[in-house]
mmCIF file of C-alpha atoms in Angstrom:
data_model
loop_
_atom_site.group_PDB
_atom_site.id
_atom_site.type_symbol
_atom_site.label_atom_id
_atom_site.label_comp_id
_atom_site.label_asym_id
_atom_site.label_seq_id
_atom_site.Cartn_x
_atom_site.Cartn_y
_atom_site.Cartn_z
ATOM 1 C CA UNK A 6 -12.033 23.099 37.246
ATOM 2 C CA UNK A 7 -15.739 22.271 37.396
ATOM 3 C CA UNK A 8 -16.858 19.325 35.311
ATOM 4 C CA UNK A 9 -19.878 18.878 33.086
ATOM 5 C CA UNK A 10 -23.075 19.387 35.066
ATOM 6 C CA UNK A 11 -26.351 17.783 34.099
ATOM 7 C CA UNK A 12 -29.710 18.502 35.690
ATOM 8 C CA UNK A 13 -31.852 16.918 36.880
ATOM 9 C CA UNK A 14 -30.178 13.632 37.831
ATOM 10 C CA UNK A 15 -33.424 11.677 37.846
ATOM 11 C CA UNK A 16 -36.740 12.249 36.160
ATOM 12 C CA UNK A 17 -39.972 10.290 35.967
ATOM 13 C CA UNK A 18 -42.496 11.088 33.265
ATOM 14 C CA UNK A 19 -45.505 9.424 31.687
ATOM 15 C CA UNK A 20 -46.098 8.555 28.062
ATOM 16 C CA UNK A 21 -47.074 11.499 25.897
ATOM 17 C CA UNK A 22 -45.426 14.124 28.074
ATOM 18 C CA UNK A 23 -42.399 16.142 27.098
ATOM 19 C CA UNK A 24 -39.166 16.692 28.965
ATOM 20 C CA UNK A 25 -36.240 19.116 28.935
ATOM 21 C CA UNK A 26 -32.781 18.167 30.158
ATOM 22 C CA UNK A 27 -30.010 20.627 30.857
ATOM 23 C CA UNK A 28 -26.240 20.498 30.464
ATOM 24 C CA UNK A 29 -23.582 22.990 31.538
ATOM 25 C CA UNK A 30 -20.247 22.239 29.849
ATOM 26 C CA UNK A 31 -16.756 22.709 31.202
ATOM 27 C CA UNK A 32 -15.782 26.362 31.033
ATOM 28 C CA UNK A 33 -14.216 27.146 27.670
ATOM 29 C CA UNK A 34 -15.656 24.105 25.922
ATOM 30 C CA UNK A 35 -17.781 25.136 22.974
ATOM 31 C CA UNK A 36 -18.849 21.719 21.719
ATOM 32 C CA UNK A 37 -21.650 19.917 23.523
ATOM 33 C CA UNK A 38 -22.875 16.471 22.499
ATOM 34 C CA UNK A 39 -25.767 14.368 23.759
ATOM 35 C CA UNK A 40 -25.920 10.575 23.953
ATOM 36 C CA UNK A 41 -28.562 8.047 24.917
ATOM 37 C CA UNK A 42 -27.482 4.952 26.817
ATOM 38 C CA UNK A 43 -29.766 1.948 27.075
ATOM 39 C CA UNK A 44 -28.876 -1.533 28.359
ATOM 40 C CA UNK A 45 -26.993 -3.518 25.738
ATOM 41 C CA UNK A 46 -26.858 -0.625 23.278
ATOM 42 C CA UNK A 47 -23.882 1.323 24.468
ATOM 43 C CA UNK A 48 -23.975 5.049 23.896
ATOM 44 C CA UNK A 49 -25.940 6.251 20.893
ATOM 45 C CA UNK A 50 -25.111 9.701 19.525
ATOM 46 C CA UNK A 51 -28.056 12.114 19.469
ATOM 47 C CA UNK A 52 -26.577 15.419 18.319
ATOM 48 C CA UNK A 53 -23.729 17.879 18.737
ATOM 49 C CA UNK A 54 -23.925 21.635 19.129
ATOM 50 C CA UNK A 55 -21.111 24.029 18.502
ATOM 51 C CA UNK A 56 -21.375 27.813 18.775
ATOM 52 C CA UNK A 57 -25.175 27.583 19.078
ATOM 53 C CA UNK A 58 -25.483 25.571 15.860
ATOM 54 C CA UNK A 59 -26.270 21.894 15.454
ATOM 55 C CA UNK A 60 -23.169 20.472 13.821
ATOM 56 C CA UNK A 61 -24.035 16.766 13.742
ATOM 57 C CA UNK A 62 -27.161 14.702 14.213
ATOM 58 C CA UNK A 63 -27.573 11.015 14.929
ATOM 59 C CA UNK A 64 -30.296 8.670 13.770
ATOM 60 C CA UNK A 65 -33.088 9.624 16.165
ATOM 61 C CA UNK A 66 -36.633 10.788 15.392
ATOM 62 C CA UNK A 67 -37.562 14.448 15.296
ATOM 63 C CA UNK A 68 -39.111 14.164 18.772
ATOM 64 C CA UNK A 69 -35.554 14.591 20.017
ATOM 65 C CA UNK A 70 -34.285 18.142 19.690
ATOM 66 C CA UNK A 71 -31.763 20.394 21.311
ATOM 67 C CA UNK A 72 -30.318 23.828 21.449
ATOM 68 C CA UNK A 73 -27.260 25.632 22.691
ATOM 69 C CA UNK A 74 -27.105 29.063 24.250
ATOM 70 C CA UNK A 75 -24.452 31.749 23.849
ATOM 71 C CA UNK A 76 -22.775 30.645 27.103
ATOM 72 C CA UNK A 77 -22.452 27.105 25.608
ATOM 73 C CA UNK A 78 -25.039 25.638 27.970
ATOM 74 C CA UNK A 79 -27.267 23.182 26.178
ATOM 75 C CA UNK A 80 -30.740 21.749 26.564
ATOM 76 C CA UNK A 81 -32.241 18.631 25.098
ATOM 77 C CA UNK A 82 -35.982 18.233 24.614
ATOM 78 C CA UNK A 83 -37.948 15.075 23.994
ATOM 79 C CA UNK A 84 -41.602 15.436 23.054
ATOM 80 C CA UNK A 85 -44.412 12.871 23.094
ATOM 81 C CA UNK A 86 -42.466 10.538 25.334
ATOM 82 C CA UNK A 87 -42.578 6.804 24.655
ATOM 83 C CA UNK A 88 -41.728 3.901 26.961
ATOM 84 C CA UNK A 89 -38.626 3.210 24.854
ATOM 85 C CA UNK A 90 -37.238 6.632 25.701
ATOM 86 C CA UNK A 91 -36.400 5.374 29.177
ATOM 87 C CA UNK A 92 -32.625 5.670 29.300
ATOM 88 C CA UNK A 93 -29.625 7.434 30.717
ATOM 89 C CA UNK A 94 -29.016 10.656 28.800
ATOM 90 C CA UNK A 95 -25.421 11.803 28.830
ATOM 91 C CA UNK A 96 -23.983 15.137 27.870
ATOM 92 C CA UNK A 97 -20.343 15.612 26.903
ATOM 93 C CA UNK A 98 -18.307 18.711 26.217
ATOM 94 C CA UNK A 99 -14.988 19.251 24.503
ATOM 95 C CA UNK A 100 -12.798 21.996 23.096
ATOM 96 C CA UNK A 101 -12.030 22.243 19.397
ATOM 97 C CA UNK A 102 -10.370 19.609 17.257
ATOM 98 C CA UNK A 103 -9.472 16.025 18.079
ATOM 99 C CA UNK A 104 -9.874 16.283 21.808
ATOM 100 C CA UNK A 105 -11.544 13.830 24.177
ATOM 101 C CA UNK A 106 -15.069 14.522 25.317
ATOM 102 C CA UNK A 107 -15.754 14.921 29.016
ATOM 103 C CA UNK A 108 -19.027 13.553 30.280
ATOM 104 C CA UNK A 109 -21.477 14.574 32.936
ATOM 105 C CA UNK A 110 -23.061 11.987 35.228
ATOM 106 C CA UNK A 111 -26.211 11.893 33.158
ATOM 107 C CA UNK A 112 -29.948 12.245 33.637
ATOM 108 C CA UNK A 113 -31.819 9.004 34.290
ATOM 109 C CA UNK A 114 -35.200 9.318 32.544
ATOM 110 C CA UNK A 115 -37.909 6.811 33.363
ATOM 111 C CA UNK A 116 -41.153 6.707 31.419
ATOM 112 C CA UNK A 117 -44.201 5.143 33.071
ATOM 113 C CA UNK B 9 -25.556 -0.616 12.311
ATOM 114 C CA UNK B 10 -22.917 -1.063 15.021
ATOM 115 C CA UNK B 11 -19.747 0.398 13.547
ATOM 116 C CA UNK B 12 -17.754 -0.093 16.750
ATOM 117 C CA UNK B 13 -17.952 -3.477 18.423
ATOM 118 C CA UNK B 14 -16.798 -4.858 21.723
ATOM 119 C CA UNK B 15 -17.467 -8.559 21.453
ATOM 120 C CA UNK B 16 -16.620 -9.473 25.035
ATOM 121 C CA UNK B 17 -19.339 -8.280 27.412
ATOM 122 C CA UNK B 18 -17.239 -9.191 30.434
ATOM 123 C CA UNK B 19 -13.701 -10.018 31.508
ATOM 124 C CA UNK B 20 -12.248 -11.199 34.826
ATOM 125 C CA UNK B 21 -8.560 -10.804 35.690
ATOM 126 C CA UNK B 22 -6.472 -11.418 38.785
ATOM 127 C CA UNK B 23 -5.001 -8.403 40.511
ATOM 128 C CA UNK B 24 -1.480 -7.669 39.243
ATOM 129 C CA UNK B 25 -2.012 -9.379 35.904
ATOM 130 C CA UNK B 26 -2.596 -7.781 32.518
ATOM 131 C CA UNK B 27 -6.103 -6.859 31.354
ATOM 132 C CA UNK B 28 -6.633 -6.728 27.600
ATOM 133 C CA UNK B 29 -9.829 -5.203 26.293
ATOM 134 C CA UNK B 30 -10.593 -5.422 22.597
ATOM 135 C CA UNK B 31 -12.531 -3.315 20.158
ATOM 136 C CA UNK B 32 -13.217 -3.756 16.441
ATOM 137 C CA UNK B 33 -14.503 -1.190 13.975
ATOM 138 C CA UNK B 34 -15.845 -1.382 10.468
ATOM 139 C CA UNK B 35 -15.436 2.129 9.089
ATOM 140 C CA UNK B 36 -12.016 2.874 7.563
ATOM 141 C CA UNK B 37 -12.759 6.597 7.823
ATOM 142 C CA UNK B 38 -12.352 6.534 11.613
ATOM 143 C CA UNK B 39 -9.204 8.425 12.525
ATOM 144 C CA UNK B 40 -9.456 9.165 16.240
ATOM 145 C CA UNK B 41 -10.155 6.664 18.988
ATOM 146 C CA UNK B 42 -10.854 6.925 22.701
ATOM 147 C CA UNK B 43 -11.240 4.619 25.677
ATOM 148 C CA UNK B 44 -13.534 5.488 28.565
ATOM 149 C CA UNK B 45 -14.114 3.889 31.940
ATOM 150 C CA UNK B 46 -17.531 4.010 33.569
ATOM 151 C CA UNK B 47 -18.576 3.300 37.120
ATOM 152 C CA UNK B 48 -22.257 2.776 38.012
ATOM 153 C CA UNK B 49 -24.245 5.984 38.454
ATOM 154 C CA UNK B 50 -21.415 8.087 36.982
ATOM 155 C CA UNK B 51 -20.661 9.386 33.525
ATOM 156 C CA UNK B 52 -17.838 7.866 31.455
ATOM 157 C CA UNK B 53 -14.361 9.065 32.370
ATOM 158 C CA UNK B 54 -11.791 9.581 29.630
ATOM 159 C CA UNK B 55 -8.801 7.224 29.884
ATOM 160 C CA UNK B 56 -6.638 7.410 26.811
ATOM 161 C CA UNK B 57 -6.791 8.319 23.132
ATOM 162 C CA UNK B 58 -4.982 7.478 19.927
ATOM 163 C CA UNK B 59 -4.887 9.069 16.518
ATOM 164 C CA UNK B 60 -4.744 6.986 13.355
ATOM 165 C CA UNK B 61 -1.258 8.295 12.605
ATOM 166 C CA UNK B 62 0.031 6.295 15.575
ATOM 167 C CA UNK B 63 -0.124 2.610 16.428
ATOM 168 C CA UNK B 64 0.512 2.897 20.155
ATOM 169 C CA UNK B 65 -0.050 5.360 22.969
ATOM 170 C CA UNK B 66 0.911 4.943 26.616
ATOM 171 C CA UNK B 67 -0.219 6.680 29.760
ATOM 172 C CA UNK B 68 0.996 5.105 32.969
ATOM 173 C CA UNK B 69 -0.554 1.672 33.379
ATOM 174 C CA UNK B 70 -2.703 2.121 30.273
ATOM 175 C CA UNK B 71 -1.579 1.444 26.703
ATOM 176 C CA UNK B 72 -3.744 1.572 23.619
ATOM 177 C CA UNK B 73 -2.745 -0.262 20.445
ATOM 178 C CA UNK B 74 -4.210 0.451 17.027
ATOM 179 C CA UNK B 75 -4.021 -1.978 14.115
ATOM 180 C CA UNK B 76 -5.490 -0.084 11.183
ATOM 181 C CA UNK B 77 -5.223 -2.917 8.678
ATOM 182 C CA UNK B 78 -7.237 -5.182 10.988
ATOM 183 C CA UNK B 79 -9.485 -2.338 12.139
ATOM 184 C CA UNK B 80 -8.744 -3.375 15.685
ATOM 185 C CA UNK B 81 -8.081 -1.461 18.874
ATOM 186 C CA UNK B 82 -6.988 -2.823 22.222
ATOM 187 C CA UNK B 83 -6.471 -1.418 25.702
ATOM 188 C CA UNK B 84 -3.858 -2.979 27.958
ATOM 189 C CA UNK B 85 -3.906 -2.340 31.695
ATOM 190 C CA UNK B 86 -0.761 -3.420 33.532
ATOM 191 C CA UNK B 87 -0.800 -4.211 36.389
ATOM 192 C CA UNK B 88 -4.528 -4.523 36.938
ATOM 193 C CA UNK B 89 -5.904 -3.214 40.228
ATOM 194 C CA UNK B 90 -9.265 -3.812 41.943
ATOM 195 C CA UNK B 91 -10.130 -0.130 41.399
ATOM 196 C CA UNK B 92 -9.977 -0.782 37.659
ATOM 197 C CA UNK B 93 -13.181 -2.810 37.926
ATOM 198 C CA UNK B 94 -15.642 -0.900 35.734
ATOM 199 C CA UNK B 95 -17.244 -0.928 32.304
ATOM 200 C CA UNK B 96 -14.875 0.105 29.523
ATOM 201 C CA UNK B 97 -16.080 1.676 26.298
ATOM 202 C CA UNK B 98 -14.156 2.310 23.120
ATOM 203 C CA UNK B 99 -15.246 5.113 20.813
ATOM 204 C CA UNK B 100 -14.265 6.327 17.356
ATOM 205 C CA UNK B 101 -14.904 9.271 15.095
ATOM 206 C CA UNK B 102 -14.368 10.074 11.453
ATOM 207 C CA UNK B 103 -12.077 12.751 10.112
ATOM 208 C CA UNK B 104 -13.560 16.248 10.017
ATOM 209 C CA UNK B 105 -16.896 15.309 11.601
ATOM 210 C CA UNK B 106 -16.791 17.363 14.762
ATOM 211 C CA UNK B 107 -17.441 15.229 17.820
ATOM 212 C CA UNK B 108 -19.818 12.585 16.519
ATOM 213 C CA UNK B 109 -18.400 9.564 18.282
ATOM 214 C CA UNK B 110 -19.492 5.986 17.735
ATOM 215 C CA UNK B 111 -19.325 3.868 20.885
ATOM 216 C CA UNK B 112 -19.011 0.164 21.481
ATOM 217 C CA UNK B 113 -21.403 -1.605 23.844
ATOM 218 C CA UNK B 114 -18.808 -1.888 26.590
ATOM 219 C CA UNK B 115 -16.833 -4.586 28.398
ATOM 220 C CA UNK B 116 -17.307 -5.074 32.119
ATOM 221 C CA UNK B 117 -13.913 -5.683 33.726
ATOM 222 C CA UNK B 118 -13.657 -7.324 37.136
ATOM 223 C CA UNK B 119 -10.264 -7.371 38.812
ATOM 224 C CA UNK B 120 -10.162 -10.055 41.478
ATOM 225 C CA UNK B 121 -8.036 -9.254 44.553
#
């Protein structure tokens, strides 16, 4: 069974640019969540999509947005990039209910 | 506002001994808890879960204990193996909130051969 796939693995951008990250969940998983990981901060929840609708949102500015397509694939967009956006962005998928999330290997975003 | 805390950034244990990783939480509405293991340059890998209706769950060498009155969670690894060396995260979610998990900051476990 294929795992969660995130593309690209690495990305370098400059301040002010925008970026789009992609996540393909495990087949059959309809929930996709995004997390930001920075040193010393653990994983911070960004948002969750379920059946193409945002179901939950974390405490991040509106520059961070996402969407989910009918095949459950999800994209995350960050506009007007800031130096502090440099982080590992992780996507996780899960089936319904109290089930563990399965993570991709992440996209490492570096802002210059 | 860190609702899930792992107060030990690192832990070293001899191979074959028990590793105990601790996690504290502040929100009494949390009802489902997970432990993940993470190697460098990889995403977190699910290890074991526990629901608030239980106080213990075992899976092979891994056991998770939940003390709801103390709002405390622990992961026991017995016996510890060098391949267990990784960063361990605990995570929690509230009832009926989809998959919005709150993560601790992680504990780096080193198992010494």
